[in-house]
PDB file of C-alpha atoms and ligand atoms in Angstrom:
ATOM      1  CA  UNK A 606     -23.661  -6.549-168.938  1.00 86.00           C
ATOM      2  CA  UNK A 607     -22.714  -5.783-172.668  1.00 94.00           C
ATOM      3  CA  UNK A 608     -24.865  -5.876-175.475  1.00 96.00           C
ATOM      4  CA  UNK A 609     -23.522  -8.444-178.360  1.00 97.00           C
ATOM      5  CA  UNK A 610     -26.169  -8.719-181.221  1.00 98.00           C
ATOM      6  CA  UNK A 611     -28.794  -6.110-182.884  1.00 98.00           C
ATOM      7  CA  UNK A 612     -31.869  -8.080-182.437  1.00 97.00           C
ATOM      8  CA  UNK A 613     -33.959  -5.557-183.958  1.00 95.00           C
ATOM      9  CA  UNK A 614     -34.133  -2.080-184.483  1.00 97.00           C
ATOM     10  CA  UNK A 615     -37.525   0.308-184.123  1.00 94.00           C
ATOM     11  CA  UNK A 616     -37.893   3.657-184.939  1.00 94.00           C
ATOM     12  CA  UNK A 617     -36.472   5.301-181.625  1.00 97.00           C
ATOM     13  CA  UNK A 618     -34.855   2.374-180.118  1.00 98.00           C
ATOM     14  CA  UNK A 619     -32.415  -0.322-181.106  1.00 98.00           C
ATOM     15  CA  UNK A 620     -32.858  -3.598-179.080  1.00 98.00           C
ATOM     16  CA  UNK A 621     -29.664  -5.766-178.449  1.00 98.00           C
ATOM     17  CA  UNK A 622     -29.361  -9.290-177.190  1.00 98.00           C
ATOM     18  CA  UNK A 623     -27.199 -10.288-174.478  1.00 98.00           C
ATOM     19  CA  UNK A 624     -25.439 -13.055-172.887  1.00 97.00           C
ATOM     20  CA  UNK A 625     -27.939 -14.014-170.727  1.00 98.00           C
ATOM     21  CA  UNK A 626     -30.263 -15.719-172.702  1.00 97.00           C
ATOM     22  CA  UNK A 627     -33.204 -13.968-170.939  1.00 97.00           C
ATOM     23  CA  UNK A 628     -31.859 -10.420-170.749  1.00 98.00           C
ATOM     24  CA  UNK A 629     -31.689  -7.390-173.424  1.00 98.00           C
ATOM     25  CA  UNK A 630     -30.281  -4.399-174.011  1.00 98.00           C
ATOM     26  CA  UNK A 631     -32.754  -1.386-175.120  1.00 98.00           C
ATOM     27  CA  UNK A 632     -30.650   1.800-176.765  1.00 98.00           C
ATOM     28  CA  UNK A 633     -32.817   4.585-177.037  1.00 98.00           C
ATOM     29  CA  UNK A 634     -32.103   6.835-179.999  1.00 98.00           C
ATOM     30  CA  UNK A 635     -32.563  10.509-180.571  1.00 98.00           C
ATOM     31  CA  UNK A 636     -34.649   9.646-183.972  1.00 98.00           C
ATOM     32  CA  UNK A 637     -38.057  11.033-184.551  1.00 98.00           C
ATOM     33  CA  UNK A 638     -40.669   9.652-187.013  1.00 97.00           C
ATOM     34  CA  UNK A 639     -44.114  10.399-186.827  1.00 97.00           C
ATOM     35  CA  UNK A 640     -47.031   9.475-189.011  1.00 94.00           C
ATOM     36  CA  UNK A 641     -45.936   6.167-189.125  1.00 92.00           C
ATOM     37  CA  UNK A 642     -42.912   6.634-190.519  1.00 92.00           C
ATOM     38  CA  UNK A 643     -43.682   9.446-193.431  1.00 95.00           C
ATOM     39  CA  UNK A 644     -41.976  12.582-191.241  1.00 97.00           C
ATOM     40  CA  UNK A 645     -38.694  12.097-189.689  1.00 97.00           C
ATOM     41  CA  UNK A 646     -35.885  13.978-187.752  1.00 98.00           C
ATOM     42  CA  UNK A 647     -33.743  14.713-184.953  1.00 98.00           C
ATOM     43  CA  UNK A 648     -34.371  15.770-181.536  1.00 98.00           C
ATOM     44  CA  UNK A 649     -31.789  16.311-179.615  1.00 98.00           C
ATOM     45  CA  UNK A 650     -30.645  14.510-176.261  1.00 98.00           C
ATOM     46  CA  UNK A 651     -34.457  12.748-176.472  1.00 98.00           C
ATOM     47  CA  UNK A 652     -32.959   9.183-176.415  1.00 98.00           C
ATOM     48  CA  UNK A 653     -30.742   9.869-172.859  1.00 98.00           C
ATOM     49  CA  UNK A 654     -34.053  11.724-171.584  1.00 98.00           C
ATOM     50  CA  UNK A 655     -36.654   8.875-172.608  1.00 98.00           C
ATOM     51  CA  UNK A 656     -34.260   6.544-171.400  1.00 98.00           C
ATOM     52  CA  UNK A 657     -34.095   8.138-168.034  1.00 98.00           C
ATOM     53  CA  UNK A 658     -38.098   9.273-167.690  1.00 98.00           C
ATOM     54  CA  UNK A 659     -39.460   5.443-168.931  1.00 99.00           C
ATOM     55  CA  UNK A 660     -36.812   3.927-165.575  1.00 98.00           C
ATOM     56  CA  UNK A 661     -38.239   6.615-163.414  1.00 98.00           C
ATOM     57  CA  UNK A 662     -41.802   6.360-163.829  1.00 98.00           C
ATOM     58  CA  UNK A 663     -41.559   2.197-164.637  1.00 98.00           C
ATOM     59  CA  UNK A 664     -39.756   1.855-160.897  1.00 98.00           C
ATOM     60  CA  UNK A 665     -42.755   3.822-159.419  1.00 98.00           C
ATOM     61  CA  UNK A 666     -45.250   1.913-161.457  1.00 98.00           C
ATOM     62  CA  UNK A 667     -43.699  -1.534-159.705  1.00 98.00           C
ATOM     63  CA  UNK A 668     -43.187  -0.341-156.305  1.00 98.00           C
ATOM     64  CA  UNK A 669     -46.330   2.140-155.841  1.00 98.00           C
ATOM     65  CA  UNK A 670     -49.011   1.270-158.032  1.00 98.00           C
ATOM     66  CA  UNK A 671     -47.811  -2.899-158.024  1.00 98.00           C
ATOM     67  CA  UNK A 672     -47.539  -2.777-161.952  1.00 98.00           C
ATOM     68  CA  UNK A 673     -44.971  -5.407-162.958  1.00 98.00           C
ATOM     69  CA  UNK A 674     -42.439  -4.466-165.389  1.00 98.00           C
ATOM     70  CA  UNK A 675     -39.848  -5.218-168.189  1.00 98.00           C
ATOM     71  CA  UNK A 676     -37.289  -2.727-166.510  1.00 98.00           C
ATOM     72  CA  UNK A 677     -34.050  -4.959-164.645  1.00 98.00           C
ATOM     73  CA  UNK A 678     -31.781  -1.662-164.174  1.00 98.00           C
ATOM     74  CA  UNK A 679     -30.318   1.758-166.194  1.00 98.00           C
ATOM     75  CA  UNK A 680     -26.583   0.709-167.615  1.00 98.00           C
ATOM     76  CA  UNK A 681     -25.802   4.040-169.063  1.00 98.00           C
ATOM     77  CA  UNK A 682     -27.621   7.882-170.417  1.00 98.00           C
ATOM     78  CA  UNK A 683     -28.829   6.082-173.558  1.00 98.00           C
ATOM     79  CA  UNK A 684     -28.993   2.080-172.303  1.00 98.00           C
ATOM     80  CA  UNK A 685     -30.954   0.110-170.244  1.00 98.00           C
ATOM     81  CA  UNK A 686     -30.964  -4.391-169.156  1.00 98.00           C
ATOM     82  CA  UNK A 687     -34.431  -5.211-169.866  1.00 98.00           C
ATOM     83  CA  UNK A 688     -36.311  -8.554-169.540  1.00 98.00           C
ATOM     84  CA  UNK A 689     -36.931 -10.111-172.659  1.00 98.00           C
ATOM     85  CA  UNK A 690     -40.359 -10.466-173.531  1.00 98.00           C
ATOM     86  CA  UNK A 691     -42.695 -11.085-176.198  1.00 97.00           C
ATOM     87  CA  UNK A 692     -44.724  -8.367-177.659  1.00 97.00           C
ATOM     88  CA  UNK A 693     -48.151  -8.356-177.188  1.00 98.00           C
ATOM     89  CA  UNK A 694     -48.998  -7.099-180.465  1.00 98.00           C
ATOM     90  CA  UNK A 695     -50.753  -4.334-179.422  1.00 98.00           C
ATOM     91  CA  UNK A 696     -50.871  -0.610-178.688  1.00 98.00           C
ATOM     92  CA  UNK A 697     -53.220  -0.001-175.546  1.00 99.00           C
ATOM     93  CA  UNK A 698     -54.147   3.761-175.655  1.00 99.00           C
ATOM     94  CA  UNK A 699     -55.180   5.464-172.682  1.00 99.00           C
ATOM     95  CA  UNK A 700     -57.198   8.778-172.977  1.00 99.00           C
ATOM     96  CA  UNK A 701     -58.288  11.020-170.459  1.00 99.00           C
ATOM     97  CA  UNK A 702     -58.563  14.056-172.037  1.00 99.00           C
ATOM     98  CA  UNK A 703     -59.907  14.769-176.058  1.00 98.00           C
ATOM     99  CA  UNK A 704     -56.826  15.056-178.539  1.00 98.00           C
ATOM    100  CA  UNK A 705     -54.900  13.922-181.357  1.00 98.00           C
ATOM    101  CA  UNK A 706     -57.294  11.139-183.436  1.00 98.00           C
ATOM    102  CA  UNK A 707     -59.966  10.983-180.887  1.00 98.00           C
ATOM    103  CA  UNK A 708     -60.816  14.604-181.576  1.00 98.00           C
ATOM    104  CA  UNK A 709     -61.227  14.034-185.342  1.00 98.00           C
ATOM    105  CA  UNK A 710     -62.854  10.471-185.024  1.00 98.00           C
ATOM    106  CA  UNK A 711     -65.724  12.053-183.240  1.00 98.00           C
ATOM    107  CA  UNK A 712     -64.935  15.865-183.994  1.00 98.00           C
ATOM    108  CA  UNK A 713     -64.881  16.897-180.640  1.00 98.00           C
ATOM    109  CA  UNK A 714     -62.289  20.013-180.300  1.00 98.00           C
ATOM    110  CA  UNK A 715     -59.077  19.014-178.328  1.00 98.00           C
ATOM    111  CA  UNK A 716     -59.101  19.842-174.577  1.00 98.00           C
ATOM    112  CA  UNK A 717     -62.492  18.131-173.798  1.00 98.00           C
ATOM    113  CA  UNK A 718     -62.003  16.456-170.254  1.00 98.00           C
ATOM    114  CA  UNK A 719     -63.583  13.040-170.493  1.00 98.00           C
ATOM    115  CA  UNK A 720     -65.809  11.927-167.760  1.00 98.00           C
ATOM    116  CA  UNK A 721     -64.014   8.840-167.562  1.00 98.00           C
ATOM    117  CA  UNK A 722     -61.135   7.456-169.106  1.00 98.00           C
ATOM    118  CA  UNK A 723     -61.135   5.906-172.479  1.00 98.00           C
ATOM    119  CA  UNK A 724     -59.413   2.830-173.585  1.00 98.00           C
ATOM    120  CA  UNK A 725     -58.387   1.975-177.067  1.00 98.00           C
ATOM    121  CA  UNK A 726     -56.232  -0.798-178.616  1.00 99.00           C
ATOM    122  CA  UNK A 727     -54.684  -0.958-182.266  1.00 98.00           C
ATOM    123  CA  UNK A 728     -53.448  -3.584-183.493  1.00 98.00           C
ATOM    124  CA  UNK A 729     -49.714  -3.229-184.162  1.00 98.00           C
ATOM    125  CA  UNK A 730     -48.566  -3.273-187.730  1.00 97.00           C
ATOM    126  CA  UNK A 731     -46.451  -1.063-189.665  1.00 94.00           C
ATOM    127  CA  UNK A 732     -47.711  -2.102-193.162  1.00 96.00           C
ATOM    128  CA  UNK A 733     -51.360  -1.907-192.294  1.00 97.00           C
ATOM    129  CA  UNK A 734     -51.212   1.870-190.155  1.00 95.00           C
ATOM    130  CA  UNK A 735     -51.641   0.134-186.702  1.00 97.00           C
ATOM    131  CA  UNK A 736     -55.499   0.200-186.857  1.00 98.00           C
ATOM    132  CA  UNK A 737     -57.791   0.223-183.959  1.00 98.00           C
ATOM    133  CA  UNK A 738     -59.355  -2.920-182.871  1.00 98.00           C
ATOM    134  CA  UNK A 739     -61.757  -4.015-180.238  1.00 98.00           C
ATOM    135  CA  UNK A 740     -61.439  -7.035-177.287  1.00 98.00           C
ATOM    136  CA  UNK A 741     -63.612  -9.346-179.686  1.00 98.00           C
ATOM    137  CA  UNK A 742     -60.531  -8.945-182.565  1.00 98.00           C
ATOM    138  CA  UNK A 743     -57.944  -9.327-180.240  1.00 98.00           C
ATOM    139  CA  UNK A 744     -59.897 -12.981-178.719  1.00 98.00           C
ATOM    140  CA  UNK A 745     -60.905 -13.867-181.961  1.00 98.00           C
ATOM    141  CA  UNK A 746     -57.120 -13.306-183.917  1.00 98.00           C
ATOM    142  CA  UNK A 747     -55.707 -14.813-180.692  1.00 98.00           C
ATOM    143  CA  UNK A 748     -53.333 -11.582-180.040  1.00 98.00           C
ATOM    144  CA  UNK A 749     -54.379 -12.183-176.357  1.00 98.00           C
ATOM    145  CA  UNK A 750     -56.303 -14.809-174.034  1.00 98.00           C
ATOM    146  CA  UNK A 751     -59.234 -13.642-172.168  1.00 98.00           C
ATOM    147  CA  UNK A 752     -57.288 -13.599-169.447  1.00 98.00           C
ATOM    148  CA  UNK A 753     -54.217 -12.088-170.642  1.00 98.00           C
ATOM    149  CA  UNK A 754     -56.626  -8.920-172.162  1.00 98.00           C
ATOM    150  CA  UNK A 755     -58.314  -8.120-168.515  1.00 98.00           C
ATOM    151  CA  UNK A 756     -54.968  -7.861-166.373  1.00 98.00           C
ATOM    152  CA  UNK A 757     -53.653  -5.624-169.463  1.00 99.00           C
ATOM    153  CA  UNK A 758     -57.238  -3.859-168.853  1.00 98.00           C
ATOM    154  CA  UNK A 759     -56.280  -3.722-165.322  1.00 98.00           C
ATOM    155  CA  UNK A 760     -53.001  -2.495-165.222  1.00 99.00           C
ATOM    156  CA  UNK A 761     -53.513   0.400-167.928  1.00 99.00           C
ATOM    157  CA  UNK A 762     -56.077   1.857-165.871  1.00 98.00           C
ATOM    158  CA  UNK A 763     -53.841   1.341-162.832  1.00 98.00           C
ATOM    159  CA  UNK A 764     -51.451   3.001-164.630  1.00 99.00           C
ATOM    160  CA  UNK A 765     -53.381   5.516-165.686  1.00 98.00           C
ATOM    161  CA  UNK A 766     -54.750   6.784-162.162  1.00 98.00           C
ATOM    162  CA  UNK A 767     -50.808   6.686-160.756  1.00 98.00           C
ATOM    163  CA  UNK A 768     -49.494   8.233-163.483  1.00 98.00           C
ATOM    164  CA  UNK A 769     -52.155  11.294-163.556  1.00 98.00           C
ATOM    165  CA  UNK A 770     -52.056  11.910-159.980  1.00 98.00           C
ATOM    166  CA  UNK A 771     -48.297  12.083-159.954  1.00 98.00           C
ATOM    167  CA  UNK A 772     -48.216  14.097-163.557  1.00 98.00           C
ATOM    168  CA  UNK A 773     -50.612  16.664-161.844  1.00 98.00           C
ATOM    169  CA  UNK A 774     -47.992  16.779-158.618  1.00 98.00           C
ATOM    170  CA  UNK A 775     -45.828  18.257-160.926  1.00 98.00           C
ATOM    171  CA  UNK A 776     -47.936  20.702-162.873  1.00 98.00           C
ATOM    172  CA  UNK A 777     -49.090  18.395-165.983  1.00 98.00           C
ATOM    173  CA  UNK A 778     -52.120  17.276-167.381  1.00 99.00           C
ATOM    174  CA  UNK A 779     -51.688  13.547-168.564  1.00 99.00           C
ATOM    175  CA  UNK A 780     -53.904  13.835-171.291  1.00 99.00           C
ATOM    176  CA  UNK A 781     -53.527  10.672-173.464  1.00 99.00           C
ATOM    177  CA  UNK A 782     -50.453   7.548-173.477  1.00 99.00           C
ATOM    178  CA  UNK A 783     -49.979   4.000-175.373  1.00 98.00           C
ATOM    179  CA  UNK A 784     -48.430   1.558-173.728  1.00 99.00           C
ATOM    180  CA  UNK A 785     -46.959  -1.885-174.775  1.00 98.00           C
ATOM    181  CA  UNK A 786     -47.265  -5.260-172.680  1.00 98.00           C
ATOM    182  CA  UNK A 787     -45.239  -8.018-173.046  1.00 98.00           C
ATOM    183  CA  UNK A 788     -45.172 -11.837-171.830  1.00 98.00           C
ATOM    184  CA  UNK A 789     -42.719 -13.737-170.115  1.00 97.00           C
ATOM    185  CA  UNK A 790     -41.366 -16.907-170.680  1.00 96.00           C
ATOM    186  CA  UNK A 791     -43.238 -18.036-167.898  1.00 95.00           C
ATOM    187  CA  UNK A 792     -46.401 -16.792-169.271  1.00 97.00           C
ATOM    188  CA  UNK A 793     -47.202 -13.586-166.909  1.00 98.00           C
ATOM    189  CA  UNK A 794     -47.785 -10.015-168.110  1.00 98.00           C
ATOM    190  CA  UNK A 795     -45.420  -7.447-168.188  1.00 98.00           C
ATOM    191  CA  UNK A 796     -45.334  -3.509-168.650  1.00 98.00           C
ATOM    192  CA  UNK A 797     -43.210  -3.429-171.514  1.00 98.00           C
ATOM    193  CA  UNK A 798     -41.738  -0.273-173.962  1.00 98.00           C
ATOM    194  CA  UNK A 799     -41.324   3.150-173.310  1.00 98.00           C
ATOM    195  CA  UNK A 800     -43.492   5.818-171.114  1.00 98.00           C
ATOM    196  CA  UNK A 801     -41.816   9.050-172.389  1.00 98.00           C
ATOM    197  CA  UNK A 802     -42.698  12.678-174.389  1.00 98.00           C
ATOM    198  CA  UNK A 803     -42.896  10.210-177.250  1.00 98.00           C
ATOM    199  CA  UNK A 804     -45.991   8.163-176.256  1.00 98.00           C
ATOM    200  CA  UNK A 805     -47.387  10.435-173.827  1.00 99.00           C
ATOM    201  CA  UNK A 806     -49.586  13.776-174.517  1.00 99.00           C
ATOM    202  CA  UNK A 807     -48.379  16.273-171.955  1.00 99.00           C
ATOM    203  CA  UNK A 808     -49.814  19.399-171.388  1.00 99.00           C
ATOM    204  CA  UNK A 809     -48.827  22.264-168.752  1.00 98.00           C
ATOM    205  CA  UNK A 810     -52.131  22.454-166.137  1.00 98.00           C
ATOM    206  CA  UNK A 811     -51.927  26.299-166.497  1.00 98.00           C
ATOM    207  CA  UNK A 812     -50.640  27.330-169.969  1.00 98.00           C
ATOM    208  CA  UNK A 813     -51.653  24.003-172.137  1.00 98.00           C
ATOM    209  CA  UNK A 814     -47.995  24.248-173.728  1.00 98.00           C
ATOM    210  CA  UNK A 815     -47.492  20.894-175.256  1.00 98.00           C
ATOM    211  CA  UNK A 816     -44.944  19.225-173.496  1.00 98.00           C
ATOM    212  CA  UNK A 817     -44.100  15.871-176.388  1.00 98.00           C
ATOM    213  CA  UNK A 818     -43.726  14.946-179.799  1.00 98.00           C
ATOM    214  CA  UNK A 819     -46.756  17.006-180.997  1.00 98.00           C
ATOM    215  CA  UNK A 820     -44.075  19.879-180.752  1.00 98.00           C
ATOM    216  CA  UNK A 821     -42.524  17.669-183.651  1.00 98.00           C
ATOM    217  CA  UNK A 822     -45.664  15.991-185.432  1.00 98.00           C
ATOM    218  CA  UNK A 823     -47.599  19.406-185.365  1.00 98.00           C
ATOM    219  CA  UNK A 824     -43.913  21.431-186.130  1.00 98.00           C
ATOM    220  CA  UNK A 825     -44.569  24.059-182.980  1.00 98.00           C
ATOM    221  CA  UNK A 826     -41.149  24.457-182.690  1.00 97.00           C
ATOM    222  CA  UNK A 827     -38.896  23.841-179.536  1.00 98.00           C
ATOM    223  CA  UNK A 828     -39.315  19.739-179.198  1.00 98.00           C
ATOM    224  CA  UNK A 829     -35.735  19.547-178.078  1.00 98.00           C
ATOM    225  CA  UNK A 830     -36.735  22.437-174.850  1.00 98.00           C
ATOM    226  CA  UNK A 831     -40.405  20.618-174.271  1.00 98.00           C
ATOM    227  CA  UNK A 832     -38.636  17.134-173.452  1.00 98.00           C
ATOM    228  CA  UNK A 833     -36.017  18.831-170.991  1.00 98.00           C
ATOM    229  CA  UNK A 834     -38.328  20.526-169.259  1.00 98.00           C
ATOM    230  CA  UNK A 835     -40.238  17.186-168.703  1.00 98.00           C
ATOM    231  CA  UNK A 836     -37.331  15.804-167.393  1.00 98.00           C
ATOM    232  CA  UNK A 837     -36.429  19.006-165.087  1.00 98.00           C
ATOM    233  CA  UNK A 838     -39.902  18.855-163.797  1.00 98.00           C
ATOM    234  CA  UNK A 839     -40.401  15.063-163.064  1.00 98.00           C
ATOM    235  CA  UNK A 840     -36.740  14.450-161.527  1.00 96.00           C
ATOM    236  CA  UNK A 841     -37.604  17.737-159.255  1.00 88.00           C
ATOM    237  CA  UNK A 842     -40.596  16.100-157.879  1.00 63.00           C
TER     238      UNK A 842
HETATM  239  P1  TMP B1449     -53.406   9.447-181.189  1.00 50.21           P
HETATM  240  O1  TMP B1449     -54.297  10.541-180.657  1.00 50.21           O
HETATM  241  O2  TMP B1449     -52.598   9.857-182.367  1.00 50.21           O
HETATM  242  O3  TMP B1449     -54.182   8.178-181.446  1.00 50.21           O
HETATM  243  O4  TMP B1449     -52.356   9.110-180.031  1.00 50.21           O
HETATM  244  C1  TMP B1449     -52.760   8.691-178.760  1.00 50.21           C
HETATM  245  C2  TMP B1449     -51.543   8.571-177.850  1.00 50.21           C
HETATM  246  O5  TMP B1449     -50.714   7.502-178.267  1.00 50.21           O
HETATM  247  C3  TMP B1449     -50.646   9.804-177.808  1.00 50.21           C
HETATM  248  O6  TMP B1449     -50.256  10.012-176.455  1.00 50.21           O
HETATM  249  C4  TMP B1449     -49.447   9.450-178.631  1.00 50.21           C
HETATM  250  C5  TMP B1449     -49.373   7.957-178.521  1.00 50.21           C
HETATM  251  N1  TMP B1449     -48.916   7.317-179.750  1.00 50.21           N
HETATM  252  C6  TMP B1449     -47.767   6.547-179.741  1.00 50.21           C
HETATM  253  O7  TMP B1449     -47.116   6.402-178.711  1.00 50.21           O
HETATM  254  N2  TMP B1449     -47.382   5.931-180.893  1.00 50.21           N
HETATM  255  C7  TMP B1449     -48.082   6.066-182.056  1.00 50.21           C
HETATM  256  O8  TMP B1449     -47.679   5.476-183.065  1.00 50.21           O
HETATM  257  C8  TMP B1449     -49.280   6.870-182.058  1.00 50.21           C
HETATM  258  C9  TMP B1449     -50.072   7.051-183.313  1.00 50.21           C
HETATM  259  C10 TMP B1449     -49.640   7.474-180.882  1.00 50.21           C
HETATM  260  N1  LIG B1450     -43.930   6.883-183.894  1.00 50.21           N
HETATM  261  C1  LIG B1450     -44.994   6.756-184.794  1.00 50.21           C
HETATM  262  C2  LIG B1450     -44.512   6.793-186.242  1.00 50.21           C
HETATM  263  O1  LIG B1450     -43.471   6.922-186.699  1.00 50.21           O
HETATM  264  C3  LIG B1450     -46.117   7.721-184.702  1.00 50.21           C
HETATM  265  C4  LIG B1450     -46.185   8.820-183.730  1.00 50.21           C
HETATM  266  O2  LIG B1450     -45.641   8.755-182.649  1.00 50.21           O
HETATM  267  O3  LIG B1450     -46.850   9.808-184.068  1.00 50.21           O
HETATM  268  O4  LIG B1450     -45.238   6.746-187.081  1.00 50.21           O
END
């Protein structure tokens, strides 16, 4: 499979199409931006290590938990054959522990365990910040049908109780992720995007070291060393 044109091109991945009318080509890039948009950088090997961590954890998610997904198979370090969907415009934000803008929204101090999980959806534009919306915005606007919004209910909380058992196998605390749906041609809902140090909070059960891109949005130093070791420790699991 080889990619032919640049379709469109995101902040940390480039998205190609192919020959197959129904297939694409995601490139993951090492480019940082946080802040949507304002701060940008480098780090270092994260495109061939997001690559590689979103195909792990999406192949579990279909065979394990029964979450259907984008993913078709892993072409090279950086590349990956993906269906091609359309975007649901929206970010769906799992929390399960207090951080980032939960903690100031309701200035409760980061590390807070919630009682139950939390789910939040923004709706996803650039221009306007990606602000948070509620299920009578997303019915009303017509981002999704009522239908469409409870199996994207459904499978982020499936998610979400798969991927926090298996993060805590390994020694992490899941603490918060987004995730991106999409829809096929033939109208069905797909896990769609990345699940990586990028979108995902990750914090060491023992120490708290952040383990993601707050190393970069917060400048604590070491990003490049946080996103290996999240690769060491999920491929040694
Ligand atoms: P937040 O606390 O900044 O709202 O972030 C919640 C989670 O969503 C966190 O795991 C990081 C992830 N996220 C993204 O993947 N993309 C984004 O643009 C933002 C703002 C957050
Ligand atoms: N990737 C997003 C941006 O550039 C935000 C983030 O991940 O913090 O703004």
């Amino acid at each position: 499979m080889e990619k032919r044109d640049l379709m469109y091109e995101g902040k940390a991945k480039k998205v190609f199409s192919t020959d197959d009318e129904a297939i694409c080509i995601v490139s993951y890039k090492d480019d940082a931006t946080a802040f949507n948009g304002e701060k940008k950088g480098t780090i270092r090997g994260k495109g061939v290590i997001n690559n590689k961590i979103t195909n792990y954890l999406m192949k579990r998610l279909e065979k394990e938990a029964g979450i259907p997904t984008h993913l078709i198979e892993e072409l090279s370090d950086t590349d990956t054959a993906v269906r091609k969907v359309s975007i649901v415009p929206l970010e769906v934000i799992v929390r399960n522990i207090i951080a980032g803008s939960l903690s100031k929204r309701v200035g409760i101090e980061e590390g807070v365990v919630l009682p139950r999980p939390v789910l939040e959806f923004c709706y996803k534009d650039d221009a306007l910040g990606d602000p948070m919306v509620n299920d009578s915005h997303i019915l009303a606007l017509g981002w999704a049908t009522e239908e469409e919004l409870e199996t994207i209910k459904d499978y982020a909380l499936r998610v979400n109780s798969y991927l926090r058992d298996f993060f805590s196998s390994i020694g992490i605390d899941l603490v918060d992720f987004k995730l991106e749906f999409g829809r096929t041609p033939d109208g069905r809902i797909v896990l769609a995007d990345e699940i990586s140090p990028d979108t995902c909070r990750f914090w060491d059960s023992k120490t708290k070291k952040k383990l993601d891109k707050d190393r970069f949005r917060r400048d604590l130093g070491d990003a490049e060393g946080a996103y290996k070791e999240m690769l060491t420790r999920i491929f040694g699991a």
